[in-house]
Structure formats: structure tokens, C-alpha cells
Amino acid sequence: MWFPAKITPLVTSLLIVVSCATDTNDVKIIGGFPAELSSTYHQVSIRRKSVDLALFGSGHICGGSLINDWTVLTAAHCLVNQDDKRRVASFFRVVGGGLDRTVENQDKMVANVSKVIIHEEYNAKTFANDIGLLILDKAIEDSHPTLKTIDLATKSPAPGTACQTTGWGTTQFGVPIATVELRAVNITVQPIDSCNATYTGMILDGMLCVGEIAGGKDTCQGDSGGPLVCNGSLTGVVSFGNGCGSPNFVGIYSDVVYFREWINKHKSGGEKLVSAVFGLVVAGALHMFRAVREM
């Protein structure tokens, strides 16, 4: 999911498809297989709206996961421009509900974005806190036949845990052509210590190392922001790496459990919940104050 010369994000550029697409450095699944819709209902394609309006499917930038009826979880680096500044909500559209990113039919969900949220301490140089959210402009109905939410993991995976990641990224390192059909690859959680030694200290709190030491199975350009699913729960978000499927250099993912509190606070409904709890606390305090005064 990366380049050997320097560490780069996995945001895809579809210049071969549409010349006006300008986002670069995305990747696609290496050593994988066609994904099954039944196990990827949560997967969405995050797109550059202006490009996608010209040719449906060509605006794909990153992957993402539907975590409630209004909210998509993705990587922070998918949501910034080349100067690492947050893009406006109108830049994006989100598409989900199918394996073929180029087909527009009755089962496809297409939504605009009302709000872009990036972790306050995201660092584009180190990929620290590489986590972000898109708040959609409409709710996804629970009855949607091909697009469903996925639960967040509650426990970080132990080394040796089998997981699966999916995306529309390139299947060959250095070739900036995203796949049409969603692809998947089964990979394994690796120990942080040995991974950090290979990456010379780049692995920070909130990061997971997942892949195969022998290489050959990985995410790549175009897969950024997509899901890592372990034991049926959303466990990681595709972040960065060194090359695609290179021996010893496994993929690096943002740890959903580490960021779970931040996600729950900022997802659609999270701010309302915090406000409601605060309101209950204030109401309780006022009630106690009145009771004391009446004594």
C-alpha cells in the first residue's frame, strides 16, 4: 500500500480515468480476491464529487466504513488537500451499496457530505491520529438491502489475529489504476515491537501493524481509509505503509479501539449525547441546590 522511497498516504489518483482528478498516492489490494457483498455491507467509496459527477465511479479517492446511519469513518489523510488543510464538505460525495464502483443502480446509495471532521492532533508527517469522519447529509435507512453499519471493535486485536481488509485500490504497486470491483485480502496482526523495529520507530500509539512478514498480501494505493475487520468488528482504518506487499513491511492501520472514545464523541449523534449528558448533570445539580436551600 505504499512507495519504497518514502512513506506516503494511500489516497488514489485516477488520472488515467479522468484527467481532472488531482489527488495522488492511493493504493489497492495486493494478493487478494473478489470481495463478497454479504461481508462488506459497511464499505463505502469516498469520492471527489466534481469528478464523479462527470463520470460515475471515476471520483474514487478513499475507502470508508458506515458506523451509524449518518457517519462514515475513514483516515484523516483522505480528507485533506496537498497542503494538509481540511477540505470543505462540498468537495466530497459518498457512495455505497455495491461491489462495482462504476455501476449506478437502485441499490446504490449516493450521499453528499454535510461535515468533515479530522482528529485535532492529526500529523501529516508522522500519520499520528490518522482518523476522520464524514457526516452525511441524509440518514441511511436500516432497511437498505446492500448497505449496513458495522460495529466498532471493543478490544484491540492480539498478534496472530486473522483479519480482512477491502478496497478498490490498485492491485499492482506503482500502477495508478483502481479496480472496478471491490477486492479483499486476509492478513494477520503482527507484534508492535518487531514492526516498530522494521519501521525504525515510526509506529506510534494508536497504530496497528497488520499483514504478512513474507509479503505479497497488503493494501495499496486507493485503499486508504478503508476497513480492517477482525472477528466481525471494525478494528482498523487503512493508514500508511512502505511499498505494497513488501517483505517485512506490513501495513499500518489506525487502531479503532484506541480512538473509540473520540469516534463516539464526534460521530453524528455523539455531540448530541454529550450535550444531553451535560444537561442531565446540570439539571441534577440545580435540583440538589434547590433541595439544600429548602432544608
mmCIF file with all atom_site columns, C-alpha atoms in Angstrom, residues 163-267:
data_model
loop_
_atom_site.group_PDB
_atom_site.id
_atom_site.type_symbol
_atom_site.label_atom_id
_atom_site.label_alt_id
_atom_site.label_comp_id
_atom_site.label_asym_id
_atom_site.label_entity_id
_atom_site.label_seq_id
_atom_site.pdbx_PDB_ins_code
_atom_site.Cartn_x
_atom_site.Cartn_y
_atom_site.Cartn_z
_atom_site.occupancy
_atom_site.B_iso_or_equiv
_atom_site.pdbx_formal_charge
_atom_site.auth_seq_id
_atom_site.auth_comp_id
_atom_site.auth_asym_id
_atom_site.auth_atom_id
_atom_site.pdbx_PDB_model_num
ATOM 1   C CA . CYS A 1 163 ? -8.394  -10.092 9.791   1.00 0.00 ? 163 CYS A CA 1
ATOM 2   C CA . GLN A 1 164 ? -9.657  -8.927  6.418   1.00 0.00 ? 164 GLN A CA 1
ATOM 3   C CA . THR A 1 165 ? -9.302  -5.604  4.640   1.00 0.00 ? 165 THR A CA 1
ATOM 4   C CA . THR A 1 166 ? -11.051 -4.444  1.474   1.00 0.00 ? 166 THR A CA 1
ATOM 5   C CA . GLY A 1 167 ? -10.783 -1.716  -1.123  1.00 0.00 ? 167 GLY A CA 1
ATOM 6   C CA . TRP A 1 168 ? -10.884 -0.506  -4.709  1.00 0.00 ? 168 TRP A CA 1
ATOM 7   C CA . GLY A 1 169 ? -7.183  0.369   -4.803  1.00 0.00 ? 169 GLY A CA 1
ATOM 8   C CA . THR A 1 170 ? -4.588  -0.776  -7.297  1.00 0.00 ? 170 THR A CA 1
ATOM 9   C CA . THR A 1 171 ? -3.522  -4.419  -7.379  1.00 0.00 ? 171 THR A CA 1
ATOM 10  C CA . GLN A 1 172 ? -0.014  -3.628  -8.540  1.00 0.00 ? 172 GLN A CA 1
ATOM 11  C CA . PHE A 1 173 ? 2.390   -1.280  -6.794  1.00 0.00 ? 173 PHE A CA 1
ATOM 12  C CA . GLY A 1 174 ? 3.195   1.850   -8.808  1.00 0.00 ? 174 GLY A CA 1
ATOM 13  C CA . VAL A 1 175 ? 0.303   1.403   -11.255 1.00 0.00 ? 175 VAL A CA 1
ATOM 14  C CA . PRO A 1 176 ? -2.287  4.140   -10.521 1.00 0.00 ? 176 PRO A CA 1
ATOM 15  C CA . ILE A 1 177 ? -5.344  2.296   -11.798 1.00 0.00 ? 177 ILE A CA 1
ATOM 16  C CA . ALA A 1 178 ? -8.033  1.500   -9.247  1.00 0.00 ? 178 ALA A CA 1
ATOM 17  C CA . THR A 1 179 ? -10.019 -1.717  -9.548  1.00 0.00 ? 179 THR A CA 1
ATOM 18  C CA . VAL A 1 180 ? -13.621 -1.646  -10.684 1.00 0.00 ? 180 VAL A CA 1
ATOM 19  C CA . GLU A 1 181 ? -14.740 -4.484  -8.384  1.00 0.00 ? 181 GLU A CA 1
ATOM 20  C CA . LEU A 1 182 ? -14.157 -4.389  -4.634  1.00 0.00 ? 182 LEU A CA 1
ATOM 21  C CA . ARG A 1 183 ? -11.362 -6.722  -3.552  1.00 0.00 ? 183 ARG A CA 1
ATOM 22  C CA . ALA A 1 184 ? -10.435 -8.300  -0.230  1.00 0.00 ? 184 ALA A CA 1
ATOM 23  C CA . VAL A 1 185 ? -7.342  -9.813  1.350   1.00 0.00 ? 185 VAL A CA 1
ATOM 24  C CA . ASN A 1 186 ? -6.889  -11.853 4.526   1.00 0.00 ? 186 ASN A CA 1
ATOM 25  C CA . ILE A 1 187 ? -3.991  -10.651 6.678   1.00 0.00 ? 187 ILE A CA 1
ATOM 26  C CA . THR A 1 188 ? -2.584  -11.183 10.175  1.00 0.00 ? 188 THR A CA 1
ATOM 27  C CA . VAL A 1 189 ? -1.967  -8.819  13.114  1.00 0.00 ? 189 VAL A CA 1
ATOM 28  C CA . GLN A 1 190 ? 1.768   -8.548  13.857  1.00 0.00 ? 190 GLN A CA 1
ATOM 29  C CA . PRO A 1 191 ? 3.599   -7.665  17.109  1.00 0.00 ? 191 PRO A CA 1
ATOM 30  C CA . ILE A 1 192 ? 4.144   -3.932  17.521  1.00 0.00 ? 192 ILE A CA 1
ATOM 31  C CA . ASP A 1 193 ? 7.740   -4.289  18.782  1.00 0.00 ? 193 ASP A CA 1
ATOM 32  C CA . SER A 1 194 ? 9.094   -6.140  15.758  1.00 0.00 ? 194 SER A CA 1
ATOM 33  C CA . CYS A 1 195 ? 7.051   -3.954  13.395  1.00 0.00 ? 195 CYS A CA 1
ATOM 34  C CA . ASN A 1 196 ? 8.397   -0.803  15.037  1.00 0.00 ? 196 ASN A CA 1
ATOM 35  C CA . ALA A 1 197 ? 11.942  -2.098  14.670  1.00 0.00 ? 197 ALA A CA 1
ATOM 36  C CA . THR A 1 198 ? 11.415  -2.542  10.935  1.00 0.00 ? 198 THR A CA 1
ATOM 37  C CA . TYR A 1 199 ? 9.851   0.903   10.652  1.00 0.00 ? 199 TYR A CA 1
ATOM 38  C CA . THR A 1 200 ? 12.657  2.416   12.780  1.00 0.00 ? 200 THR A CA 1
ATOM 39  C CA . GLY A 1 201 ? 10.424  3.847   15.484  1.00 0.00 ? 201 GLY A CA 1
ATOM 40  C CA . MET A 1 202 ? 7.607   5.174   13.309  1.00 0.00 ? 202 MET A CA 1
ATOM 41  C CA . ILE A 1 203 ? 4.877   3.106   14.978  1.00 0.00 ? 203 ILE A CA 1
ATOM 42  C CA . LEU A 1 204 ? 3.080   5.327   17.480  1.00 0.00 ? 204 LEU A CA 1
ATOM 43  C CA . ASP A 1 205 ? 0.251   4.901   19.953  1.00 0.00 ? 205 ASP A CA 1
ATOM 44  C CA . GLY A 1 206 ? -2.985  4.286   18.085  1.00 0.00 ? 206 GLY A CA 1
ATOM 45  C CA . MET A 1 207 ? -1.387  2.278   15.269  1.00 0.00 ? 207 MET A CA 1
ATOM 46  C CA . LEU A 1 208 ? -1.724  -1.410  14.366  1.00 0.00 ? 208 LEU A CA 1
ATOM 47  C CA . CYS A 1 209 ? 0.657   -3.481  12.231  1.00 0.00 ? 209 CYS A CA 1
ATOM 48  C CA . VAL A 1 210 ? -1.224  -5.959  10.040  1.00 0.00 ? 210 VAL A CA 1
ATOM 49  C CA . GLY A 1 211 ? -0.028  -8.026  7.098   1.00 0.00 ? 211 GLY A CA 1
ATOM 50  C CA . GLU A 1 212 ? 2.305   -10.884 6.263   1.00 0.00 ? 212 GLU A CA 1
ATOM 51  C CA . ILE A 1 213 ? 6.030   -10.774 7.032   1.00 0.00 ? 213 ILE A CA 1
ATOM 52  C CA . ALA A 1 214 ? 6.723   -12.734 3.849   1.00 0.00 ? 214 ALA A CA 1
ATOM 53  C CA . GLY A 1 215 ? 4.928   -10.021 1.864   1.00 0.00 ? 215 GLY A CA 1
ATOM 54  C CA . GLY A 1 216 ? 2.520   -10.456 -1.024  1.00 0.00 ? 216 GLY A CA 1
ATOM 55  C CA . LYS A 1 217 ? -0.699  -9.503  0.810   1.00 0.00 ? 217 LYS A CA 1
ATOM 56  C CA . ASP A 1 218 ? -1.476  -5.873  1.518   1.00 0.00 ? 218 ASP A CA 1
ATOM 57  C CA . THR A 1 219 ? -3.487  -2.775  0.774   1.00 0.00 ? 219 THR A CA 1
ATOM 58  C CA . CYS A 1 220 ? -2.167  -0.337  -1.795  1.00 0.00 ? 220 CYS A CA 1
ATOM 59  C CA . GLN A 1 221 ? -2.905  2.994   -3.463  1.00 0.00 ? 221 GLN A CA 1
ATOM 60  C CA . GLY A 1 222 ? -6.642  3.714   -3.390  1.00 0.00 ? 222 GLY A CA 1
ATOM 61  C CA . ASP A 1 223 ? -7.397  1.649   -0.277  1.00 0.00 ? 223 ASP A CA 1
ATOM 62  C CA . SER A 1 224 ? -6.685  4.384   2.283   1.00 0.00 ? 224 SER A CA 1
ATOM 63  C CA . GLY A 1 225 ? -9.393  4.957   4.872   1.00 0.00 ? 225 GLY A CA 1
ATOM 64  C CA . GLY A 1 226 ? -10.903 1.547   4.254   1.00 0.00 ? 226 GLY A CA 1
ATOM 65  C CA . PRO A 1 227 ? -11.844 -1.034  6.880   1.00 0.00 ? 227 PRO A CA 1
ATOM 66  C CA . LEU A 1 228 ? -9.816  -3.644  8.713   1.00 0.00 ? 228 LEU A CA 1
ATOM 67  C CA . VAL A 1 229 ? -12.289 -6.175  10.092  1.00 0.00 ? 229 VAL A CA 1
ATOM 68  C CA . CYS A 1 230 ? -11.270 -8.663  12.781  1.00 0.00 ? 230 CYS A CA 1
ATOM 69  C CA . ASN A 1 231 ? -13.726 -11.073 14.415  1.00 0.00 ? 231 ASN A CA 1
ATOM 70  C CA . GLY A 1 232 ? -16.621 -9.339  12.678  1.00 0.00 ? 232 GLY A CA 1
ATOM 71  C CA . SER A 1 233 ? -15.927 -5.851  14.064  1.00 0.00 ? 233 SER A CA 1
ATOM 72  C CA . LEU A 1 234 ? -14.310 -2.732  12.606  1.00 0.00 ? 234 LEU A CA 1
ATOM 73  C CA . THR A 1 235 ? -10.842 -2.864  14.146  1.00 0.00 ? 235 THR A CA 1
ATOM 74  C CA . GLY A 1 236 ? -8.663  -0.633  11.993  1.00 0.00 ? 236 GLY A CA 1
ATOM 75  C CA . VAL A 1 237 ? -8.546  2.032   9.292   1.00 0.00 ? 237 VAL A CA 1
ATOM 76  C CA . VAL A 1 238 ? -6.047  1.772   6.408   1.00 0.00 ? 238 VAL A CA 1
ATOM 77  C CA . SER A 1 239 ? -3.377  4.413   7.049   1.00 0.00 ? 239 SER A CA 1
ATOM 78  C CA . PHE A 1 240 ? 0.102   4.045   5.507   1.00 0.00 ? 240 PHE A CA 1
ATOM 79  C CA . GLY A 1 241 ? 2.999   1.733   4.725   1.00 0.00 ? 241 GLY A CA 1
ATOM 80  C CA . ASN A 1 242 ? 6.234   1.202   2.829   1.00 0.00 ? 242 ASN A CA 1
ATOM 81  C CA . GLY A 1 243 ? 5.538   -0.203  -0.613  1.00 0.00 ? 243 GLY A CA 1
ATOM 82  C CA . CYS A 1 244 ? 2.697   -2.633  -1.298  1.00 0.00 ? 244 CYS A CA 1
ATOM 83  C CA . GLY A 1 245 ? 3.134   -6.169  -0.040  1.00 0.00 ? 245 GLY A CA 1
ATOM 84  C CA . SER A 1 246 ? 6.864   -5.731  0.525   1.00 0.00 ? 246 SER A CA 1
ATOM 85  C CA . PRO A 1 247 ? 8.520   -8.410  2.699   1.00 0.00 ? 247 PRO A CA 1
ATOM 86  C CA . ASN A 1 248 ? 8.902   -7.353  6.360   1.00 0.00 ? 248 ASN A CA 1
ATOM 87  C CA . PHE A 1 249 ? 6.969   -4.086  5.839   1.00 0.00 ? 249 PHE A CA 1
ATOM 88  C CA . VAL A 1 250 ? 3.372   -4.828  6.800   1.00 0.00 ? 250 VAL A CA 1
ATOM 89  C CA . GLY A 1 251 ? 0.558   -2.308  6.540   1.00 0.00 ? 251 GLY A CA 1
ATOM 90  C CA . ILE A 1 252 ? -0.120  0.271   9.245   1.00 0.00 ? 252 ILE A CA 1
ATOM 91  C CA . TYR A 1 253 ? -3.689  0.873   10.409  1.00 0.00 ? 253 TYR A CA 1
ATOM 92  C CA . SER A 1 254 ? -5.247  3.331   12.830  1.00 0.00 ? 254 SER A CA 1
ATOM 93  C CA . ASP A 1 255 ? -6.489  1.397   15.871  1.00 0.00 ? 255 ASP A CA 1
ATOM 94  C CA . VAL A 1 256 ? -10.267 1.851   16.197  1.00 0.00 ? 256 VAL A CA 1
ATOM 95  C CA . VAL A 1 257 ? -10.278 0.821   19.864  1.00 0.00 ? 257 VAL A CA 1
ATOM 96  C CA . TYR A 1 258 ? -7.623  3.429   20.692  1.00 0.00 ? 258 TYR A CA 1
ATOM 97  C CA . PHE A 1 259 ? -9.757  6.130   19.026  1.00 0.00 ? 259 PHE A CA 1
ATOM 98  C CA . ARG A 1 260 ? -13.137 4.727   20.071  1.00 0.00 ? 260 ARG A CA 1
ATOM 99  C CA . GLU A 1 261 ? -13.895 7.496   22.586  1.00 0.00 ? 261 GLU A CA 1
ATOM 100 C CA . TRP A 1 262 ? -13.021 10.194  20.041  1.00 0.00 ? 262 TRP A CA 1
ATOM 101 C CA . ILE A 1 263 ? -15.134 8.488   17.376  1.00 0.00 ? 263 ILE A CA 1
ATOM 102 C CA . ASN A 1 264 ? -18.154 8.148   19.646  1.00 0.00 ? 264 ASN A CA 1
ATOM 103 C CA . LYS A 1 265 ? -17.844 11.768  20.714  1.00 0.00 ? 265 LYS A CA 1
ATOM 104 C CA . HIS A 1 266 ? -17.694 13.186  17.195  1.00 0.00 ? 266 HIS A CA 1
ATOM 105 C CA . LYS A 1 267 ? -19.866 10.840  15.145  1.00 0.00 ? 267 LYS A CA 1
#
